[in-house]
CSV table of C-alpha atoms and ligand atoms in Angstrom, one decimal:
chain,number,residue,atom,x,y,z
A,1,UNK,CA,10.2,7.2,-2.8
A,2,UNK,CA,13.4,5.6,-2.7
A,3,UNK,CA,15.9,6.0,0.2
A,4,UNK,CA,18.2,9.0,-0.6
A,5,UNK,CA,14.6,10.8,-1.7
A,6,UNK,CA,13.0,9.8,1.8
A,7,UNK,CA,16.0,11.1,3.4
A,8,UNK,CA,15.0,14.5,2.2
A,9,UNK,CA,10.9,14.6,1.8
A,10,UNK,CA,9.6,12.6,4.7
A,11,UNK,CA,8.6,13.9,7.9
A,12,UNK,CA,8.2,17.8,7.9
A,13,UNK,CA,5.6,18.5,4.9
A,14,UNK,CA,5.4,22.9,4.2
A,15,UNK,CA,1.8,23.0,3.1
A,16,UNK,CA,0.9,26.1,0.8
A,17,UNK,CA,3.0,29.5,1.7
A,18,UNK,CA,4.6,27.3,4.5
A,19,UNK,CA,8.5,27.6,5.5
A,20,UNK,CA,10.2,25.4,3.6
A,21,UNK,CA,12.6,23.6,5.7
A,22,UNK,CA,11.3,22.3,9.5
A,23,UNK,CA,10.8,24.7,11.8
A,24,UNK,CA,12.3,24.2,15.7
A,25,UNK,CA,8.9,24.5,17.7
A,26,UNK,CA,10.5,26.0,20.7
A,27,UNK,CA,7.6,25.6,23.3
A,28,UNK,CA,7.2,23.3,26.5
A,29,UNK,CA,3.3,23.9,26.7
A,30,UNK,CA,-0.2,23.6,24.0
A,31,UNK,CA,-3.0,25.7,23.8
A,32,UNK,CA,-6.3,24.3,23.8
A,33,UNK,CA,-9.8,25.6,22.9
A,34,UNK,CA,-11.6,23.9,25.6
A,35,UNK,CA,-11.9,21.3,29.1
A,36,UNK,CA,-13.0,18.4,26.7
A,37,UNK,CA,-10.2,18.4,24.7
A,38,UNK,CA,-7.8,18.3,27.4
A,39,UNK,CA,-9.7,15.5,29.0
A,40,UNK,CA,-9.8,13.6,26.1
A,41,UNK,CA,-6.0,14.3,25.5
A,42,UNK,CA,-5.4,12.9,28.5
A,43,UNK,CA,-7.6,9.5,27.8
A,44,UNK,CA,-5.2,9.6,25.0
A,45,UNK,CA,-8.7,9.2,23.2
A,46,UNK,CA,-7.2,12.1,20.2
A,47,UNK,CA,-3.7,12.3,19.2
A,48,UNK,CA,-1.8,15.6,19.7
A,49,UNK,CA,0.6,17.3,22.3
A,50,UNK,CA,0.5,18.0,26.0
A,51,UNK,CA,4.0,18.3,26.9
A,52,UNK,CA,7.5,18.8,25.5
A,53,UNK,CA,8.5,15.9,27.8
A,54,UNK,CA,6.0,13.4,25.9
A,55,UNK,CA,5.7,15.1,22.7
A,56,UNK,CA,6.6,18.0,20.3
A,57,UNK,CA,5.8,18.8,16.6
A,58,UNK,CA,9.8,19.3,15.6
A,59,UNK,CA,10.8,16.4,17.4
A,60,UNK,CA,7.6,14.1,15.8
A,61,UNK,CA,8.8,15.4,12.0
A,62,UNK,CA,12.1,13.2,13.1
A,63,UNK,CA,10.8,10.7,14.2
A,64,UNK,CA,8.5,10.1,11.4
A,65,UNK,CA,11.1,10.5,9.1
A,66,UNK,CA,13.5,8.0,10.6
A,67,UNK,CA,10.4,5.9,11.2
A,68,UNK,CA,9.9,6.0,7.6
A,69,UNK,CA,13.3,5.3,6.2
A,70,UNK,CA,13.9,2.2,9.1
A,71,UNK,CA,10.4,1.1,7.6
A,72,UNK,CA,8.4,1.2,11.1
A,73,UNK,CA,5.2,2.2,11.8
A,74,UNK,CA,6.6,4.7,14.1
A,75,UNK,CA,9.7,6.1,15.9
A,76,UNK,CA,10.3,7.8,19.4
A,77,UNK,CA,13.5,9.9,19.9
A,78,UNK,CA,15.4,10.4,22.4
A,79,UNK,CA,17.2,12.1,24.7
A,80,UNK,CA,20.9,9.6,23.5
A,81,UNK,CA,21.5,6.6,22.5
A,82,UNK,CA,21.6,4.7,25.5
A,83,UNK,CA,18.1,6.2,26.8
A,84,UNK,CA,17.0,4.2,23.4
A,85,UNK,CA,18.7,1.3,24.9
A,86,UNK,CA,16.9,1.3,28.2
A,87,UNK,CA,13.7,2.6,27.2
A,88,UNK,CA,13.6,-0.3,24.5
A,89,UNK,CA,14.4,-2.9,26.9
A,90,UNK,CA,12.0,-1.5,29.9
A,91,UNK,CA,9.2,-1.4,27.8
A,92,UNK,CA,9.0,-5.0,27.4
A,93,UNK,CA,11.2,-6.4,30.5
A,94,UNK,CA,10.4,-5.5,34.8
A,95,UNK,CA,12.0,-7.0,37.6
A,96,UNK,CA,13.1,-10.5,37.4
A,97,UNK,CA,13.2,-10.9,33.6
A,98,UNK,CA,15.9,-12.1,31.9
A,99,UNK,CA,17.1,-10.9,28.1
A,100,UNK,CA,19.4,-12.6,25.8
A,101,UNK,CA,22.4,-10.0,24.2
A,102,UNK,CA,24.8,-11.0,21.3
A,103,UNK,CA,28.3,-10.3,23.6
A,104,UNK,CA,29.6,-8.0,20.7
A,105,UNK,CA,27.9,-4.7,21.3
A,106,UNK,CA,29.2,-1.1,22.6
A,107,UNK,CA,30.9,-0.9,25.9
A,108,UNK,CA,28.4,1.7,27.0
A,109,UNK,CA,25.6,-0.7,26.2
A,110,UNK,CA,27.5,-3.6,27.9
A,111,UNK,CA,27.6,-1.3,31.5
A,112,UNK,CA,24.0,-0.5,31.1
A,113,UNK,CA,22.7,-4.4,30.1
A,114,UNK,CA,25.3,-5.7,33.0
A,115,UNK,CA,25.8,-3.3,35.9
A,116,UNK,CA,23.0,-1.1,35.9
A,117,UNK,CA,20.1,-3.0,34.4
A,118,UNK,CA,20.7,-5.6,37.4
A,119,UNK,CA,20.1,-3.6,39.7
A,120,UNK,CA,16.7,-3.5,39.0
A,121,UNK,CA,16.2,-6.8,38.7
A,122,UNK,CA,16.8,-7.2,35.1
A,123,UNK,CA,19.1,-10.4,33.8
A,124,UNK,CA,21.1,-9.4,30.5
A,125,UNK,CA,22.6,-13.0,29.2
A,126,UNK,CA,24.9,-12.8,26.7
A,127,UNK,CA,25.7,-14.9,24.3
A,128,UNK,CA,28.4,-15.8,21.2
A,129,UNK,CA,27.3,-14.2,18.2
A,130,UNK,CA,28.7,-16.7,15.9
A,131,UNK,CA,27.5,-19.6,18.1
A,132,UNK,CA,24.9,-22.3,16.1
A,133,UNK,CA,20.8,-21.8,17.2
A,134,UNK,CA,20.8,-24.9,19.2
A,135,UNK,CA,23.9,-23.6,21.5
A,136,UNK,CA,22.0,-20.3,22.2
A,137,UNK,CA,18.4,-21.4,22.9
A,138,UNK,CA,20.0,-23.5,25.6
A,139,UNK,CA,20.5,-19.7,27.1
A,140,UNK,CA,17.1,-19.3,27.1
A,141,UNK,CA,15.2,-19.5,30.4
A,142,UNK,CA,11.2,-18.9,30.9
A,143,UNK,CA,11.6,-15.4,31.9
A,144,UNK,CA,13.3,-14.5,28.7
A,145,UNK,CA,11.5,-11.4,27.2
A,146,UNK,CA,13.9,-10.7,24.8
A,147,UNK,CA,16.8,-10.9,22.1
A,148,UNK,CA,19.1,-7.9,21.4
A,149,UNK,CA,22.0,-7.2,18.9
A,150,UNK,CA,23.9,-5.1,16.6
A,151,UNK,CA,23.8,-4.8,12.9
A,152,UNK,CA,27.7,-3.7,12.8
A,153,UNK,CA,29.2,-3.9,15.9
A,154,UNK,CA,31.3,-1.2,18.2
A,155,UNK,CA,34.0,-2.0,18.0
A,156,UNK,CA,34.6,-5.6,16.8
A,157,UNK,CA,32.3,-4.4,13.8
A,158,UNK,CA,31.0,-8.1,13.9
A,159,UNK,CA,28.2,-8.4,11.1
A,160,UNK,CA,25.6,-10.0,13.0
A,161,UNK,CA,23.4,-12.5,11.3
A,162,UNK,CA,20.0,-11.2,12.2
A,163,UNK,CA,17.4,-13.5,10.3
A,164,UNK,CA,19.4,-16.5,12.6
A,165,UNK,CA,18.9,-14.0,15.6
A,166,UNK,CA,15.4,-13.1,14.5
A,167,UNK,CA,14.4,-17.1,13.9
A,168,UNK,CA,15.4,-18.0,17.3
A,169,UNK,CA,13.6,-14.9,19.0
A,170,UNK,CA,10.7,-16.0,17.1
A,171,UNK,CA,10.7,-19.5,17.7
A,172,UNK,CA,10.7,-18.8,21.7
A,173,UNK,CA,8.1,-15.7,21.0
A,174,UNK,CA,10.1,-12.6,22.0
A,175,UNK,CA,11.3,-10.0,19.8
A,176,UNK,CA,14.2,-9.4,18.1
A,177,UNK,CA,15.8,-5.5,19.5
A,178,UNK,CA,18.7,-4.6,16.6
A,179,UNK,CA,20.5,-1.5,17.2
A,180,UNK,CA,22.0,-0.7,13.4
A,181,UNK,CA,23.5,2.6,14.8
A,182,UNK,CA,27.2,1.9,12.7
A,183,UNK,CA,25.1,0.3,9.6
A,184,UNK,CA,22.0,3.1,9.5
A,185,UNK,CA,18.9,2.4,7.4
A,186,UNK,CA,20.8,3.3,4.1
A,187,UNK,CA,23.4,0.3,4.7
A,188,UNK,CA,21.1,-2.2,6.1
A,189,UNK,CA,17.2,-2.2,7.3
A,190,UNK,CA,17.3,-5.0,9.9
A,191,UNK,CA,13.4,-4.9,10.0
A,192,UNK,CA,13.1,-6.6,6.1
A,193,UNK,CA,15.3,-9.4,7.9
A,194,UNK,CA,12.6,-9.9,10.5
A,195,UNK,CA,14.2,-7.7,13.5
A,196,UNK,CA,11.1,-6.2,15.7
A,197,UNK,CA,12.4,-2.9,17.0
A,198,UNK,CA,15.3,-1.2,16.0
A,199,UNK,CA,17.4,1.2,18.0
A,200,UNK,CA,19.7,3.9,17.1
A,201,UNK,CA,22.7,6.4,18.9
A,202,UNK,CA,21.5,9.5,16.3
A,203,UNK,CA,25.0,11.2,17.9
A,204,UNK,CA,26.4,9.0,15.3
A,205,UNK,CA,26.1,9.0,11.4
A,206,UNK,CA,22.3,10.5,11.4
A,207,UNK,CA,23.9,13.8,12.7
A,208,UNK,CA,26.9,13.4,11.1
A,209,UNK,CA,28.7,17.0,12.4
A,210,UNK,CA,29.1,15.8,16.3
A,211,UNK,CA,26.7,18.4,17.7
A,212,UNK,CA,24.0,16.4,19.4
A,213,UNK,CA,23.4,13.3,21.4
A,214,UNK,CA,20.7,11.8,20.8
A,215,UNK,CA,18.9,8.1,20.3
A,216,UNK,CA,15.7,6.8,18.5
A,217,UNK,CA,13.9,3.6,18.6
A,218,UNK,CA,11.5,2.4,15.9
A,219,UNK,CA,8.8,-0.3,16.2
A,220,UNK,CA,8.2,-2.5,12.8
A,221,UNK,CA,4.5,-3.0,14.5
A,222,UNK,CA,5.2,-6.9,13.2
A,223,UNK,CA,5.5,-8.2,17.1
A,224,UNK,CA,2.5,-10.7,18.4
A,225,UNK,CA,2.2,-8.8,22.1
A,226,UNK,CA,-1.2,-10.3,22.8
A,227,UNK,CA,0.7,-14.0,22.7
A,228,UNK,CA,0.6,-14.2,26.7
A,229,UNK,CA,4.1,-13.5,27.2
A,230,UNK,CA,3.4,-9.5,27.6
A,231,UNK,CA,0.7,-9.1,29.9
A,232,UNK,CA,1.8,-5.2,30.1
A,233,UNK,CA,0.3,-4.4,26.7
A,234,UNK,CA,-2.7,-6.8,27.1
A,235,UNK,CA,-3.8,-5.7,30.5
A,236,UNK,CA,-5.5,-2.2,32.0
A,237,UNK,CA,-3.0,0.6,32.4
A,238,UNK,CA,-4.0,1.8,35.8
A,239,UNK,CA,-2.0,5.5,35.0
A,240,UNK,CA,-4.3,5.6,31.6
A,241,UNK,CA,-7.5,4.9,33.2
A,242,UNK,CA,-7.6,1.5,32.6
A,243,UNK,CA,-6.4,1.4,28.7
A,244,UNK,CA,-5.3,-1.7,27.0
A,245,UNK,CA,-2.4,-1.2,24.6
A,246,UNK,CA,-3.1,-3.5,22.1
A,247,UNK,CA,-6.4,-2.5,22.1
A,248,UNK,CA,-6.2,1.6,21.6
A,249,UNK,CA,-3.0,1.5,19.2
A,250,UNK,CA,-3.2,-2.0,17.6
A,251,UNK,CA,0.0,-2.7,15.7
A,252,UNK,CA,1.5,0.8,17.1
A,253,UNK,CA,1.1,-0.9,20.8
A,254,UNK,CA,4.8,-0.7,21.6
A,255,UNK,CA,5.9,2.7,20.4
A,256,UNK,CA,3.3,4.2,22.0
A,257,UNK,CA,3.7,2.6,25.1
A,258,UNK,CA,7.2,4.1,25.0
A,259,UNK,CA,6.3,6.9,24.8
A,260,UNK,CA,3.2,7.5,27.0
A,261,UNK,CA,4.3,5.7,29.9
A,262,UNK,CA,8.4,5.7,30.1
A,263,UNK,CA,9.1,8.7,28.1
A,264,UNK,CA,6.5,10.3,30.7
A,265,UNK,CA,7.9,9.1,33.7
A,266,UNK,CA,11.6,9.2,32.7
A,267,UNK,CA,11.6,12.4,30.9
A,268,UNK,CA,14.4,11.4,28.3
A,269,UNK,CA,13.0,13.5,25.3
A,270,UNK,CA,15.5,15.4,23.1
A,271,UNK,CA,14.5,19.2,22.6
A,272,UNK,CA,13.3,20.8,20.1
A,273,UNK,CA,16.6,22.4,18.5
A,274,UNK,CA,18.5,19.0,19.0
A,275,UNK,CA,15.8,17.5,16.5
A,276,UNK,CA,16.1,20.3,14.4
A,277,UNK,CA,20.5,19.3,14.0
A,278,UNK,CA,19.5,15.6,13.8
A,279,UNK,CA,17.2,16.2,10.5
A,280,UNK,CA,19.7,18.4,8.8
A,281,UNK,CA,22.2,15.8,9.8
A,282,UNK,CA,19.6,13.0,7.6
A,283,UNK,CA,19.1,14.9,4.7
A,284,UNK,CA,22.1,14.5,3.5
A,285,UNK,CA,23.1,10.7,5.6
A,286,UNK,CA,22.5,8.7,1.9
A,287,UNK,CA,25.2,10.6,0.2
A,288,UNK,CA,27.4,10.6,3.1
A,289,UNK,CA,27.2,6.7,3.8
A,290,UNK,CA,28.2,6.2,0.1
A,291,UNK,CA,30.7,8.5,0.4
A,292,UNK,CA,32.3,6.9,3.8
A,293,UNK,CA,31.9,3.6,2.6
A,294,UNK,CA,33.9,4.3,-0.5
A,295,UNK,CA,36.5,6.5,1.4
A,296,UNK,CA,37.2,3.3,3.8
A,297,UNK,CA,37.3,1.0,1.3
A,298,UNK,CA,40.4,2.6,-0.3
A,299,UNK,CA,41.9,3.2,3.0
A,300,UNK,CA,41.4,-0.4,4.1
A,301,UNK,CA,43.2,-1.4,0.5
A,302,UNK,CA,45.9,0.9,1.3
A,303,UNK,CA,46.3,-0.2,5.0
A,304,UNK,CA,46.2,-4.2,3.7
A,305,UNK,CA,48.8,-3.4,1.5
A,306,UNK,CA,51.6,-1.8,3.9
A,307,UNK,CA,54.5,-4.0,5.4
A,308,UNK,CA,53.9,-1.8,8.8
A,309,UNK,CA,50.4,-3.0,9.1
A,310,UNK,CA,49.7,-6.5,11.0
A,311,UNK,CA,46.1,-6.7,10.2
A,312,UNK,CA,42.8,-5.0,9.0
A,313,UNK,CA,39.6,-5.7,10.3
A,314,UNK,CA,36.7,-4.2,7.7
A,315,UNK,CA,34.0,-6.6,7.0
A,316,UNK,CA,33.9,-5.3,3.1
A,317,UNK,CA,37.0,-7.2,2.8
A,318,UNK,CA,37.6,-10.0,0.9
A,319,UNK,CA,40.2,-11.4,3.5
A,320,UNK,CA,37.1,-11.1,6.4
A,321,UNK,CA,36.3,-13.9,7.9
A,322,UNK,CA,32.6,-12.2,7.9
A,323,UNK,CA,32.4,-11.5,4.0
A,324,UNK,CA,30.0,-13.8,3.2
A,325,UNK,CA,27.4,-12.0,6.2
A,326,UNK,CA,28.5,-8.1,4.7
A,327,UNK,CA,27.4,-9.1,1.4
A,328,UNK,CA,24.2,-10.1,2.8
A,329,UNK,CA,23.6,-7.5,5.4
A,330,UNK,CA,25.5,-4.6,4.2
A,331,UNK,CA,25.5,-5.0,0.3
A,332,UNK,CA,26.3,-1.2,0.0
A,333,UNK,CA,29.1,-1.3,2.4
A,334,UNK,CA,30.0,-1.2,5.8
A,335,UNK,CA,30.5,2.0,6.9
A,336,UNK,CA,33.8,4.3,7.8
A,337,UNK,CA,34.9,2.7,10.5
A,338,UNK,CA,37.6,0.6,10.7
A,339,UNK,CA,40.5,-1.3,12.8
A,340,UNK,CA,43.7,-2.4,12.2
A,341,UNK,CA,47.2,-3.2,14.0
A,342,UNK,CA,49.9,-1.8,14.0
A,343,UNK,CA,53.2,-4.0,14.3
A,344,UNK,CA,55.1,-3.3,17.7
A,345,UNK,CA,52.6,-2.4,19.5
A,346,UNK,CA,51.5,0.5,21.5
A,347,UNK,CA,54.8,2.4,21.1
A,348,UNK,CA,54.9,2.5,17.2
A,349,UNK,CA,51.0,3.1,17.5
A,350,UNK,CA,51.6,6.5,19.3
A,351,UNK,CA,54.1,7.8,17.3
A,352,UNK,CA,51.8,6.8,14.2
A,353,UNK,CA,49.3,8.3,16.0
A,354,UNK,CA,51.2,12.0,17.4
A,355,UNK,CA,52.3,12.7,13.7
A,356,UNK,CA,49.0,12.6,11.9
A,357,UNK,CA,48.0,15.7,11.2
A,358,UNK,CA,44.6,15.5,9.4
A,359,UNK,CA,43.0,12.7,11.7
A,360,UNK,CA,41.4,13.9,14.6
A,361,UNK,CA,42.1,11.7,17.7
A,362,UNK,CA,38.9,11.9,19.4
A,363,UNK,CA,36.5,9.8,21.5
A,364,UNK,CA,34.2,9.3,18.9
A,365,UNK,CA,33.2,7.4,15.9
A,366,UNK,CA,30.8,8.2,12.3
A,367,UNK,CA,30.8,11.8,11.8
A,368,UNK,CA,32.2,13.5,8.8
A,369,UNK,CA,35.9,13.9,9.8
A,370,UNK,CA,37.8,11.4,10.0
A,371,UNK,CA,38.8,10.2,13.4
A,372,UNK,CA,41.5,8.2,15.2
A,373,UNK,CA,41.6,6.6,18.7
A,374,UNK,CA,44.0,4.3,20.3
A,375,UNK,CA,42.6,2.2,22.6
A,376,UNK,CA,45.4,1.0,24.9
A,377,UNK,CA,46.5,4.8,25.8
A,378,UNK,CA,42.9,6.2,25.8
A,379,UNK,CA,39.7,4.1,26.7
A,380,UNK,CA,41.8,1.0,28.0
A,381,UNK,CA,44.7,2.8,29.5
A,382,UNK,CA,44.2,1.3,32.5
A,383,UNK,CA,45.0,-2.3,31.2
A,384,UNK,CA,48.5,-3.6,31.2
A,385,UNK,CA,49.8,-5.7,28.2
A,386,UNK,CA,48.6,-9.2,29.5
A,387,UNK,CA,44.5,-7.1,30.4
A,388,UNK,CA,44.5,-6.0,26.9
A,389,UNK,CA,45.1,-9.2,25.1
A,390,UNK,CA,42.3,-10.7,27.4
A,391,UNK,CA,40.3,-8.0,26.7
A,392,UNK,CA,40.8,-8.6,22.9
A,393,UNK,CA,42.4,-5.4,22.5
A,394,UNK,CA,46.1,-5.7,20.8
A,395,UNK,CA,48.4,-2.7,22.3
A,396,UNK,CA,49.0,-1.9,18.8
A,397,UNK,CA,45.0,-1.6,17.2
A,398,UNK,CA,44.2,2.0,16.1
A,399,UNK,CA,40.4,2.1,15.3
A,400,UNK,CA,40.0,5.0,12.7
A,401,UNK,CA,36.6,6.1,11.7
A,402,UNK,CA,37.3,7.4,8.4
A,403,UNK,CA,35.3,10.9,7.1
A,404,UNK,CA,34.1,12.0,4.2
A,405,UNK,CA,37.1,14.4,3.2
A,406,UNK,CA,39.0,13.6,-0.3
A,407,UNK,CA,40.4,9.8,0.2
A,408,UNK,CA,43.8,11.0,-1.0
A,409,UNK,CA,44.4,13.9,1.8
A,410,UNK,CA,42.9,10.8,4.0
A,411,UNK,CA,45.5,8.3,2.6
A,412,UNK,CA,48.6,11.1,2.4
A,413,UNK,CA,47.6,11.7,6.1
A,414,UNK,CA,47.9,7.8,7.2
A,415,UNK,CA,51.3,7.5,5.3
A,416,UNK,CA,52.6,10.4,7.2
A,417,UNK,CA,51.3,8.4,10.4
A,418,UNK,CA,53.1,5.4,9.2
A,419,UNK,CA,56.7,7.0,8.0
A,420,UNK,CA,56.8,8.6,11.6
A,421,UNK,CA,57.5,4.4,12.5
B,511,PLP,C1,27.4,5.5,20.7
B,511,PLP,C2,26.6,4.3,20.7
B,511,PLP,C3,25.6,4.1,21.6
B,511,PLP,C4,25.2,5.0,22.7
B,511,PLP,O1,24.8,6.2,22.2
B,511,PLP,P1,24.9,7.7,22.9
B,511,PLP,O2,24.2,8.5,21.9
B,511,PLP,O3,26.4,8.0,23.0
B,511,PLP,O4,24.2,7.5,24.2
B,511,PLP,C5,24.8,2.9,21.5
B,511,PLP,N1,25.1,2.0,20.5
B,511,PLP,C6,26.1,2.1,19.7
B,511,PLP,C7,26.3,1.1,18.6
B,511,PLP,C8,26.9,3.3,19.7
B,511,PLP,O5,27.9,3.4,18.8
């Protein structure tokens, strides 16, 4: 099957006189027929459910059909997109290990890899995306477990050149953690370029209609574990009587972990109906992606074009300085969102802002409508002139995650916007 058909028929399977579309499996607990089963259940000896905190049918019909169109050989949800964050990184790190990041990533990510990941012991070193492989395996340091990065960045969208990221990952044997949340498996499948696990916000694109938080991570099942670095997967599990990883689940070693140790013991496991949203959300994520990437590539055009407008910052461009990586990574496009600048600043970007009338100004990026935020006044009010431009945030940048609405309602809106200046 290709893509868009994936989208549609993986996962949930209505066998003869079956409902049709997934059903939400609203239960917490399992039945069972008898004592053995439940033991062996527990051994993890047979595959099937015990608890709606490890496991549950609605939420596994998800996760094997993002699993399927990331190209993994499986997938764990969860409960958001920074519980795939830590999960992802806990599964391989523990107390004084160190990770290498790409400094471009989501401020949420940034608090969790920086603040709270230290203290528990965990080192997150980041590193310039655009620097050479040379300049960043000098970051590298003998408890490195780790490389992480994003496809399309948030909010810089920076394309990140993952087969150079994946190359030096490899070369020091640690995988390669992509979260492709703004690029999703119909723009760009980081595992064909060699990334090892990738990670997704699902609040995002995947469910489209902002109505659930959620995350997922996907293992390629490609990672070495048993190289010596990882003694975690290679060694008895003491709360599994004694099972090895790689031994019981083979190439599946890592997803499975996730799930039957830190899912477990965290409890971070969307419910049933949130699963349910998030596949109605991917059946339809192929058209949608083609349809925002089309959208924003007339509204970047348009914005390139007016004399009120200092710059644009969309990778698809031909004036980007990353065009060369988007044609690589992102040969279908590069999503809705986009930034630009407006000229003088943060006054002429509010009043741009107050008279748009379609846009929704809104702390949140990829869903269908189109959305506008203004940094300075919202997530970096706090910052004065002088903080912002050290923060790399010009007073007058709008970012503007454009929807899936007619372009030319879009366009009509941003003009209004613009002849309010
Ligand atoms: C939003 C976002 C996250 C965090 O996801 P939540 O679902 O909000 O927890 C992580 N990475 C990226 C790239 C995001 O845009």
């Amino acid at each position: 099957m290709k893509i868009e058909t994936k989208c549609i028929h993986e996962g949930y399977k209505a066998e003869n006189g079956e409902p049709m579309a997934m059903p939400i499996y609203q239960s917490t607990t399992y039945k069972y027929d008898s004592t053995e089963h439940v033991g062996d259940l527990f051994d993890l000896a047979v595959p099937g459910h015990i608890y709606s905190r490890i496991s549950n049918p609605t939420v596994g019909f998800v996760e094997e059909k993002i699993a399927a169109l990331e190209g993994g050989v499986g997938a764990l949800c969860t409960s958001s997109g920074q519980s795939a964050s830590l999960i992802a990184i806990m599964n391989i790190l523990e107390a004084g290990d160190s990770f290498i990041c790409a400094s471009t990533i989501y401020g949420g990510t940034i608090n969790l890899f920086a603040v709270t990941l230290k203290k528990f012991g965990i080192e997150c070193i980041f590193v310039d995306a655009d620097a050479s492989e040379d300049e960043i395996q000098k970051s590298f340091k003998d408890n490195t477990k780790a490389v992480f990065g994003e496809t399309l960045a948030n909010p810089s969208l920076e394309v990140l050149d993952i087969e150079k990221f994946a190359r030096i990952a490899h070369k020091n044997e640690v995988p390669l953690i992509i979260d492709n949340t703004f690029a999703t498996p119909i723009l760009c499948r980081p595992i064909e370029f060699g990334a090892d696990i990738v990670i997704h916000s699902t609040t995002k694109y995947m469910d489209g209609q902002a109505v659930q938080v959620g995350g997922v991570i996907v293992d390629s099942g490609k990672f070495d574990w048993t190289n010596g670095k990882f003694p975690e997967f290679t060694e008895p599990d003491e709360s599994y009587h004694g099972l090895v990883y790689t031994e019981a689940f083979k190439e599946a070693a890592y997803i499975t972990k996730a799930r039957v140790q830190l899912i477990r013991d965290l409890g971070a496991y969307p419910s049933a109906q949130d699963a349910f949203l998030t596949n109605i959300g991917l059946e339809t994520l192929a058209v949608r992606m083609e349809r925002h990437c089309r959208n924003a590539e007339k509204i970047a055009e348009f914005l390139e074009s007016s004399d009120l407008v200092e710059s644009v910052n969309y990778p698809w461009l031909e004036s980007h300085p990353q065009k060369e990586l988007q044609e690589k990574y992102l040969p279908k496009g590069s999503s809705g969102v986009i930034s630009f600048v407006i000229k003088g600043g943060k006054e002429n970007a509010a009043k741009f802002m107050d008279s748009l009338e379609l846009a929704i100004n809104a702390v949140h990026v990829a869903c269908s409508r189109t959305l506008v935020l203004h940094p300075a006044t919202a997530t970096h009010r706090q910052l004065n002139d002088e903080q912002l431009k050290a923060a790399g945030i010009s007073p007058g940048l709008v970012r503007l995650s454009v929807g899936i609405e007619n372009v030319d309602d879009i366009i009509e809106d941003l003009k209004r916007g613009l002849k309010a200046i």
